[in-house]
């Protein structure tokens, strides 16, 4: 049985920074949701994240999941090449890049796509699970047993990522295919959220209200704690009724 869905998205500059280098988009009519967290400062990071979102907004309609994934990969490859060209024009040390976390839904399946440390979470039957694995220096240290997950969150190198759009000539994306279950709630976020909230706290706010209310609660709590970074959140609810899309 095909599932239906509703969704909401919010991005905020936060309480410290003056430029929002995050971008996000919810396209329930295409079954695509994206969060991008830009790097490189003013006229760089915001350009990178917006370019990713705009490329996703230009996706064509398709009735096959594998065709949609192929189209997204091709589009992000093009963005990757364009960002590298922009950085080359700015100078040898310039960086113009962005993380990406995306969710693509079709019938009863979804695919998480990511590069960098923006995340995809799933809330199913009261249990919160992080679907993505950060492409970051501290995550590699956790895998090698050198840090605990809790220590990684507060480590001074926590912001150093090992993969992103616009960083290397060859873009490598991770993909995770999952079967959807009615009642699933997925969340995409930039690291501006999980810098301020623990996974346990995210779980609590993600269970509140509809998608828009959950987004609002998560962002407002992040802002109330000082929001040292830009913050973006997308929430998607999957159901079998006719209220979603």
PDB file of C-alpha atoms in Angstrom:
ATOM      1  CA  UNK A   1       0.000   0.000   0.000  1.00  0.00           C
ATOM      2  CA  UNK A   2       1.310   3.436  -0.906  1.00  0.00           C
ATOM      3  CA  UNK A   3       1.642   5.866   1.973  1.00  0.00           C
ATOM      4  CA  UNK A   4       0.659   9.523   2.035  1.00  0.00           C
ATOM      5  CA  UNK A   5       2.543  12.327   3.754  1.00  0.00           C
ATOM      6  CA  UNK A   6       2.480  15.812   5.215  1.00  0.00           C
ATOM      7  CA  UNK A   7       5.521  17.966   5.996  1.00  0.00           C
ATOM      8  CA  UNK A   8       6.864  21.291   7.230  1.00  0.00           C
ATOM      9  CA  UNK A   9      10.207  23.108   7.064  1.00  0.00           C
ATOM     10  CA  UNK A  10      11.826  25.992   8.968  1.00  0.00           C
ATOM     11  CA  UNK A  11      15.230  27.653   8.706  1.00  0.00           C
ATOM     12  CA  UNK A  12      16.517  30.399  11.022  1.00  0.00           C
ATOM     13  CA  UNK A  13      19.738  32.423  11.142  1.00  0.00           C
ATOM     14  CA  UNK A  14      20.068  31.785  14.890  1.00  0.00           C
ATOM     15  CA  UNK A  15      21.159  34.136  17.652  1.00  0.00           C
ATOM     16  CA  UNK A  16      24.847  34.643  16.831  1.00  0.00           C
ATOM     17  CA  UNK A  17      25.453  34.669  13.085  1.00  0.00           C
ATOM     18  CA  UNK A  18      24.330  37.432  10.739  1.00  0.00           C
ATOM     19  CA  UNK A  19      24.127  35.348   7.549  1.00  0.00           C
ATOM     20  CA  UNK A  20      22.029  32.224   7.135  1.00  0.00           C
ATOM     21  CA  UNK A  21      24.200  29.712   5.289  1.00  0.00           C
ATOM     22  CA  UNK A  22      21.516  27.045   5.740  1.00  0.00           C
ATOM     23  CA  UNK A  23      18.772  26.342   3.214  1.00  0.00           C
ATOM     24  CA  UNK A  24      15.944  23.837   3.204  1.00  0.00           C
ATOM     25  CA  UNK A  25      13.038  22.861   1.005  1.00  0.00           C
ATOM     26  CA  UNK A  26       9.947  20.686   1.362  1.00  0.00           C
ATOM     27  CA  UNK A  27       8.461  19.388  -1.877  1.00  0.00           C
ATOM     28  CA  UNK A  28       5.743  16.929  -0.798  1.00  0.00           C
ATOM     29  CA  UNK A  29       4.308  16.928  -4.307  1.00  0.00           C
ATOM     30  CA  UNK A  30       7.576  15.344  -5.503  1.00  0.00           C
ATOM     31  CA  UNK A  31       8.270  13.339  -2.355  1.00  0.00           C
ATOM     32  CA  UNK A  32      11.545  15.189  -1.773  1.00  0.00           C
ATOM     33  CA  UNK A  33      12.840  17.085   1.265  1.00  0.00           C
ATOM     34  CA  UNK A  34      16.293  18.669   1.665  1.00  0.00           C
ATOM     35  CA  UNK A  35      18.455  20.438   4.248  1.00  0.00           C
ATOM     36  CA  UNK A  36      21.768  22.016   3.176  1.00  0.00           C
ATOM     37  CA  UNK A  37      24.313  23.669   5.480  1.00  0.00           C
ATOM     38  CA  UNK A  38      26.730  25.904   3.596  1.00  0.00           C
ATOM     39  CA  UNK A  39      30.406  26.525   4.315  1.00  0.00           C
ATOM     40  CA  UNK A  40      32.689  29.343   3.321  1.00  0.00           C
ATOM     41  CA  UNK A  41      31.184  32.476   4.842  1.00  0.00           C
ATOM     42  CA  UNK A  42      29.197  35.290   3.272  1.00  0.00           C
ATOM     43  CA  UNK A  43      28.745  35.010  -0.507  1.00  0.00           C
ATOM     44  CA  UNK A  44      30.031  31.437  -0.331  1.00  0.00           C
ATOM     45  CA  UNK A  45      28.220  29.122   2.089  1.00  0.00           C
ATOM     46  CA  UNK A  46      24.849  30.689   1.441  1.00  0.00           C
ATOM     47  CA  UNK A  47      25.465  30.440  -2.312  1.00  0.00           C
ATOM     48  CA  UNK A  48      26.336  26.749  -1.989  1.00  0.00           C
ATOM     49  CA  UNK A  49      23.298  25.770   0.078  1.00  0.00           C
ATOM     50  CA  UNK A  50      20.920  27.799  -2.090  1.00  0.00           C
ATOM     51  CA  UNK A  51      22.361  26.239  -5.223  1.00  0.00           C
ATOM     52  CA  UNK A  52      21.623  22.775  -3.849  1.00  0.00           C
ATOM     53  CA  UNK A  53      18.046  23.696  -2.940  1.00  0.00           C
ATOM     54  CA  UNK A  54      17.447  25.314  -6.324  1.00  0.00           C
ATOM     55  CA  UNK A  55      18.768  22.249  -8.109  1.00  0.00           C
ATOM     56  CA  UNK A  56      16.349  20.077  -6.123  1.00  0.00           C
ATOM     57  CA  UNK A  57      13.470  22.434  -6.877  1.00  0.00           C
ATOM     58  CA  UNK A  58      14.117  21.818 -10.585  1.00  0.00           C
ATOM     59  CA  UNK A  59      13.625  18.054 -10.356  1.00  0.00           C
ATOM     60  CA  UNK A  60      11.193  16.640 -12.891  1.00  0.00           C
ATOM     61  CA  UNK A  61       8.231  14.449 -12.008  1.00  0.00           C
ATOM     62  CA  UNK A  62       8.874  10.711 -12.197  1.00  0.00           C
ATOM     63  CA  UNK A  63       6.985   7.605 -11.131  1.00  0.00           C
ATOM     64  CA  UNK A  64      10.061   5.491 -10.419  1.00  0.00           C
ATOM     65  CA  UNK A  65      12.217   5.798  -7.308  1.00  0.00           C
ATOM     66  CA  UNK A  66      15.457   4.774  -9.012  1.00  0.00           C
ATOM     67  CA  UNK A  67      14.931   7.440 -11.697  1.00  0.00           C
ATOM     68  CA  UNK A  68      14.465  10.083  -9.019  1.00  0.00           C
ATOM     69  CA  UNK A  69      17.654   9.016  -7.216  1.00  0.00           C
ATOM     70  CA  UNK A  70      19.610   9.062 -10.487  1.00  0.00           C
ATOM     71  CA  UNK A  71      18.311  12.549 -11.228  1.00  0.00           C
ATOM     72  CA  UNK A  72      19.293  13.814  -7.773  1.00  0.00           C
ATOM     73  CA  UNK A  73      22.779  12.336  -8.038  1.00  0.00           C
ATOM     74  CA  UNK A  74      23.294  13.895 -11.468  1.00  0.00           C
ATOM     75  CA  UNK A  75      22.009  17.256 -10.261  1.00  0.00           C
ATOM     76  CA  UNK A  76      24.286  17.261  -7.215  1.00  0.00           C
ATOM     77  CA  UNK A  77      27.253  16.274  -9.376  1.00  0.00           C
ATOM     78  CA  UNK A  78      26.571  19.375 -11.474  1.00  0.00           C
ATOM     79  CA  UNK A  79      26.339  21.554  -8.365  1.00  0.00           C
ATOM     80  CA  UNK A  80      29.580  20.045  -7.054  1.00  0.00           C
ATOM     81  CA  UNK A  81      31.433  20.955 -10.246  1.00  0.00           C
ATOM     82  CA  UNK A  82      29.966  24.461 -10.279  1.00  0.00           C
ATOM     83  CA  UNK A  83      30.972  25.134  -6.663  1.00  0.00           C
ATOM     84  CA  UNK A  84      34.525  23.957  -7.319  1.00  0.00           C
ATOM     85  CA  UNK A  85      34.708  26.363 -10.257  1.00  0.00           C
ATOM     86  CA  UNK A  86      33.429  29.230  -8.079  1.00  0.00           C
ATOM     87  CA  UNK A  87      36.049  28.453  -5.406  1.00  0.00           C
ATOM     88  CA  UNK A  88      38.794  28.380  -8.054  1.00  0.00           C
ATOM     89  CA  UNK A  89      37.785  31.850  -9.211  1.00  0.00           C
ATOM     90  CA  UNK A  90      37.944  33.163  -5.636  1.00  0.00           C
ATOM     91  CA  UNK A  91      41.489  31.955  -5.017  1.00  0.00           C
ATOM     92  CA  UNK A  92      43.599  29.007  -3.966  1.00  0.00           C
ATOM     93  CA  UNK A  93      42.395  28.831  -0.352  1.00  0.00           C
ATOM     94  CA  UNK A  94      38.719  29.527  -1.033  1.00  0.00           C
ATOM     95  CA  UNK A  95      36.051  27.047   0.066  1.00  0.00           C
ATOM     96  CA  UNK A  96      32.514  27.078  -1.296  1.00  0.00           C
ATOM     97  CA  UNK A  97      30.659  23.997  -0.154  1.00  0.00           C
ATOM     98  CA  UNK A  98      27.655  22.594   1.637  1.00  0.00           C
ATOM     99  CA  UNK A  99      26.482  19.517   3.442  1.00  0.00           C
ATOM    100  CA  UNK A 100      23.266  17.886   2.293  1.00  0.00           C
ATOM    101  CA  UNK A 101      20.683  15.656   3.924  1.00  0.00           C
ATOM    102  CA  UNK A 102      17.752  14.621   1.751  1.00  0.00           C
ATOM    103  CA  UNK A 103      14.816  12.250   1.969  1.00  0.00           C
ATOM    104  CA  UNK A 104      13.073  10.857  -1.114  1.00  0.00           C
ATOM    105  CA  UNK A 105       9.756   8.994  -0.713  1.00  0.00           C
ATOM    106  CA  UNK A 106       7.898   6.839  -3.233  1.00  0.00           C
ATOM    107  CA  UNK A 107       4.928   4.609  -2.408  1.00  0.00           C
ATOM    108  CA  UNK A 108       6.033   2.609   0.645  1.00  0.00           C
ATOM    109  CA  UNK A 109       9.777   3.267   0.434  1.00  0.00           C
ATOM    110  CA  UNK A 110      12.140   6.130   1.169  1.00  0.00           C
ATOM    111  CA  UNK A 111      15.812   6.818   0.557  1.00  0.00           C
ATOM    112  CA  UNK A 112      18.010   8.993   2.771  1.00  0.00           C
ATOM    113  CA  UNK A 113      20.834  10.739   0.907  1.00  0.00           C
ATOM    114  CA  UNK A 114      23.606  12.647   2.623  1.00  0.00           C
ATOM    115  CA  UNK A 115      27.103  14.106   2.583  1.00  0.00           C
ATOM    116  CA  UNK A 116      28.496  15.857   5.633  1.00  0.00           C
ATOM    117  CA  UNK A 117      27.005  16.193   9.119  1.00  0.00           C
ATOM    118  CA  UNK A 118      23.444  17.273   8.423  1.00  0.00           C
ATOM    119  CA  UNK A 119      21.252  14.467   9.695  1.00  0.00           C
ATOM    120  CA  UNK A 120      18.174  12.337   9.046  1.00  0.00           C
ATOM    121  CA  UNK A 121      16.293  10.902  12.029  1.00  0.00           C
ATOM    122  CA  UNK A 122      13.316   8.532  12.160  1.00  0.00           C
ATOM    123  CA  UNK A 123      10.724   8.356  14.913  1.00  0.00           C
ATOM    124  CA  UNK A 124       8.951   4.987  14.768  1.00  0.00           C
ATOM    125  CA  UNK A 125       6.659   3.573  17.455  1.00  0.00           C
ATOM    126  CA  UNK A 126       8.111   5.940  20.035  1.00  0.00           C
ATOM    127  CA  UNK A 127      11.770   5.143  19.276  1.00  0.00           C
ATOM    128  CA  UNK A 128      14.107   7.739  17.733  1.00  0.00           C
ATOM    129  CA  UNK A 129      16.862   6.487  15.435  1.00  0.00           C
ATOM    130  CA  UNK A 130      19.527   8.445  13.590  1.00  0.00           C
ATOM    131  CA  UNK A 131      19.538   7.099  10.033  1.00  0.00           C
ATOM    132  CA  UNK A 132      22.604   8.990   8.823  1.00  0.00           C
ATOM    133  CA  UNK A 133      26.187   8.730  10.009  1.00  0.00           C
ATOM    134  CA  UNK A 134      28.095  12.014  10.102  1.00  0.00           C
ATOM    135  CA  UNK A 135      30.942  12.417   7.650  1.00  0.00           C
ATOM    136  CA  UNK A 136      33.137  14.106  10.224  1.00  0.00           C
ATOM    137  CA  UNK A 137      36.503  13.783  11.878  1.00  0.00           C
ATOM    138  CA  UNK A 138      35.035  13.058  15.306  1.00  0.00           C
ATOM    139  CA  UNK A 139      32.663  10.415  13.896  1.00  0.00           C
ATOM    140  CA  UNK A 140      35.703   8.565  12.549  1.00  0.00           C
ATOM    141  CA  UNK A 141      37.260   8.798  16.017  1.00  0.00           C
ATOM    142  CA  UNK A 142      34.086   7.322  17.525  1.00  0.00           C
ATOM    143  CA  UNK A 143      34.213   4.426  15.036  1.00  0.00           C
ATOM    144  CA  UNK A 144      37.814   3.727  16.038  1.00  0.00           C
ATOM    145  CA  UNK A 145      36.882   3.746  19.716  1.00  0.00           C
ATOM    146  CA  UNK A 146      38.884   6.878  20.484  1.00  0.00           C
ATOM    147  CA  UNK A 147      35.826   8.913  21.568  1.00  0.00           C
ATOM    148  CA  UNK A 148      32.384   8.184  22.939  1.00  0.00           C
ATOM    149  CA  UNK A 149      29.363   9.603  21.111  1.00  0.00           C
ATOM    150  CA  UNK A 150      28.849  12.029  24.007  1.00  0.00           C
ATOM    151  CA  UNK A 151      32.472  13.201  23.906  1.00  0.00           C
ATOM    152  CA  UNK A 152      32.246  13.693  20.134  1.00  0.00           C
ATOM    153  CA  UNK A 153      29.430  16.232  20.495  1.00  0.00           C
ATOM    154  CA  UNK A 154      31.634  18.516  22.628  1.00  0.00           C
ATOM    155  CA  UNK A 155      34.984  17.839  20.940  1.00  0.00           C
ATOM    156  CA  UNK A 156      36.825  20.953  19.603  1.00  0.00           C
ATOM    157  CA  UNK A 157      37.054  19.303  16.154  1.00  0.00           C
ATOM    158  CA  UNK A 158      33.326  18.562  16.003  1.00  0.00           C
ATOM    159  CA  UNK A 159      32.870  21.028  13.123  1.00  0.00           C
ATOM    160  CA  UNK A 160      35.463  19.394  10.849  1.00  0.00           C
ATOM    161  CA  UNK A 161      33.624  17.399   8.205  1.00  0.00           C
ATOM    162  CA  UNK A 162      35.198  14.941   5.784  1.00  0.00           C
ATOM    163  CA  UNK A 163      32.668  15.076   2.966  1.00  0.00           C
ATOM    164  CA  UNK A 164      30.468  17.760   1.391  1.00  0.00           C
ATOM    165  CA  UNK A 165      29.200  19.092  -1.922  1.00  0.00           C
ATOM    166  CA  UNK A 166      31.816  21.375  -3.495  1.00  0.00           C
ATOM    167  CA  UNK A 167      34.844  20.076  -1.592  1.00  0.00           C
ATOM    168  CA  UNK A 168      36.292  17.350  -3.829  1.00  0.00           C
ATOM    169  CA  UNK A 169      36.288  16.809  -7.584  1.00  0.00           C
ATOM    170  CA  UNK A 170      34.392  13.553  -7.080  1.00  0.00           C
ATOM    171  CA  UNK A 171      31.246  13.776  -4.965  1.00  0.00           C
ATOM    172  CA  UNK A 172      30.445  10.707  -2.861  1.00  0.00           C
ATOM    173  CA  UNK A 173      26.949  10.423  -1.416  1.00  0.00           C
ATOM    174  CA  UNK A 174      25.698   7.860   1.084  1.00  0.00           C
ATOM    175  CA  UNK A 175      22.254   6.349   0.458  1.00  0.00           C
ATOM    176  CA  UNK A 176      20.019   4.312   2.766  1.00  0.00           C
ATOM    177  CA  UNK A 177      16.857   2.592   1.471  1.00  0.00           C
ATOM    178  CA  UNK A 178      14.118   1.833   3.991  1.00  0.00           C
ATOM    179  CA  UNK A 179      10.570   0.549   3.918  1.00  0.00           C
ATOM    180  CA  UNK A 180       8.106   3.012   5.399  1.00  0.00           C
ATOM    181  CA  UNK A 181       5.562   2.171   8.076  1.00  0.00           C
ATOM    182  CA  UNK A 182       2.370   4.125   8.700  1.00  0.00           C
ATOM    183  CA  UNK A 183       3.009   6.508  11.596  1.00  0.00           C
ATOM    184  CA  UNK A 184       6.691   7.066  10.770  1.00  0.00           C
ATOM    185  CA  UNK A 185       7.909  10.601  11.372  1.00  0.00           C
ATOM    186  CA  UNK A 186      11.208  11.617   9.783  1.00  0.00           C
ATOM    187  CA  UNK A 187      13.275  14.704  10.595  1.00  0.00           C
ATOM    188  CA  UNK A 188      16.081  16.343   8.621  1.00  0.00           C
ATOM    189  CA  UNK A 189      18.261  18.933  10.341  1.00  0.00           C
ATOM    190  CA  UNK A 190      21.440  20.947  10.088  1.00  0.00           C
ATOM    191  CA  UNK A 191      23.965  20.575  12.912  1.00  0.00           C
ATOM    192  CA  UNK A 192      22.732  23.840  14.382  1.00  0.00           C
ATOM    193  CA  UNK A 193      19.965  21.761  15.969  1.00  0.00           C
ATOM    194  CA  UNK A 194      21.964  18.877  17.442  1.00  0.00           C
ATOM    195  CA  UNK A 195      24.616  21.291  18.715  1.00  0.00           C
ATOM    196  CA  UNK A 196      21.994  22.619  21.135  1.00  0.00           C
ATOM    197  CA  UNK A 197      19.683  19.628  21.742  1.00  0.00           C
ATOM    198  CA  UNK A 198      20.505  16.054  22.711  1.00  0.00           C
ATOM    199  CA  UNK A 199      18.885  13.169  20.843  1.00  0.00           C
ATOM    200  CA  UNK A 200      16.686  12.587  23.897  1.00  0.00           C
ATOM    201  CA  UNK A 201      15.504  16.198  23.779  1.00  0.00           C
ATOM    202  CA  UNK A 202      14.950  15.998  20.018  1.00  0.00           C
ATOM    203  CA  UNK A 203      12.795  12.927  20.630  1.00  0.00           C
ATOM    204  CA  UNK A 204      10.616  14.853  23.067  1.00  0.00           C
ATOM    205  CA  UNK A 205       9.975  17.828  20.792  1.00  0.00           C
ATOM    206  CA  UNK A 206       9.564  15.700  17.677  1.00  0.00           C
ATOM    207  CA  UNK A 207       6.593  13.894  19.194  1.00  0.00           C
ATOM    208  CA  UNK A 208       4.639  17.116  19.793  1.00  0.00           C
ATOM    209  CA  UNK A 209       1.757  18.074  17.501  1.00  0.00           C
ATOM    210  CA  UNK A 210       1.733  18.005  13.708  1.00  0.00           C
ATOM    211  CA  UNK A 211       4.746  18.549  11.448  1.00  0.00           C
ATOM    212  CA  UNK A 212       4.572  22.347  11.592  1.00  0.00           C
ATOM    213  CA  UNK A 213       4.191  22.344  15.379  1.00  0.00           C
ATOM    214  CA  UNK A 214       7.088  19.926  15.820  1.00  0.00           C
ATOM    215  CA  UNK A 215       9.328  22.088  13.589  1.00  0.00           C
ATOM    216  CA  UNK A 216       8.361  25.202  15.516  1.00  0.00           C
ATOM    217  CA  UNK A 217       8.999  23.572  18.899  1.00  0.00           C
ATOM    218  CA  UNK A 218      12.418  22.280  17.860  1.00  0.00           C
ATOM    219  CA  UNK A 219      13.576  25.605  16.414  1.00  0.00           C
ATOM    220  CA  UNK A 220      12.187  27.711  19.261  1.00  0.00           C
ATOM    221  CA  UNK A 221      13.934  25.576  21.872  1.00  0.00           C
ATOM    222  CA  UNK A 222      17.189  25.820  19.902  1.00  0.00           C
ATOM    223  CA  UNK A 223      16.859  29.604  19.738  1.00  0.00           C
ATOM    224  CA  UNK A 224      16.081  29.806  23.454  1.00  0.00           C
ATOM    225  CA  UNK A 225      19.459  28.189  24.168  1.00  0.00           C
ATOM    226  CA  UNK A 226      21.414  30.787  22.225  1.00  0.00           C
ATOM    227  CA  UNK A 227      21.499  29.041  18.840  1.00  0.00           C
ATOM    228  CA  UNK A 228      25.207  29.491  18.088  1.00  0.00           C
ATOM    229  CA  UNK A 229      24.703  28.383  14.475  1.00  0.00           C
ATOM    230  CA  UNK A 230      22.039  28.614  11.792  1.00  0.00           C
ATOM    231  CA  UNK A 231      19.344  26.008  12.338  1.00  0.00           C
ATOM    232  CA  UNK A 232      17.132  24.195   9.810  1.00  0.00           C
ATOM    233  CA  UNK A 233      14.533  21.516  10.443  1.00  0.00           C
ATOM    234  CA  UNK A 234      12.239  19.531   8.138  1.00  0.00           C
ATOM    235  CA  UNK A 235       9.634  17.122   9.545  1.00  0.00           C
ATOM    236  CA  UNK A 236       7.704  14.581   7.446  1.00  0.00           C
ATOM    237  CA  UNK A 237       4.809  12.441   8.666  1.00  0.00           C
ATOM    238  CA  UNK A 238       3.774   9.261   6.822  1.00  0.00           C
ATOM    239  CA  UNK A 239       0.233   7.916   7.098  1.00  0.00           C
ATOM    240  CA  UNK A 240      -2.235   5.694   5.264  1.00  0.00           C
ATOM    241  CA  UNK A 241      -5.098   8.199   5.359  1.00  0.00           C
ATOM    242  CA  UNK A 242      -6.025  10.641   2.606  1.00  0.00           C
ATOM    243  CA  UNK A 243      -4.919  13.787   4.460  1.00  0.00           C
ATOM    244  CA  UNK A 244      -1.284  13.564   3.338  1.00  0.00           C
ATOM    245  CA  UNK A 245       0.295  13.806  -0.093  1.00  0.00           C
TER     246      UNK A 245
END
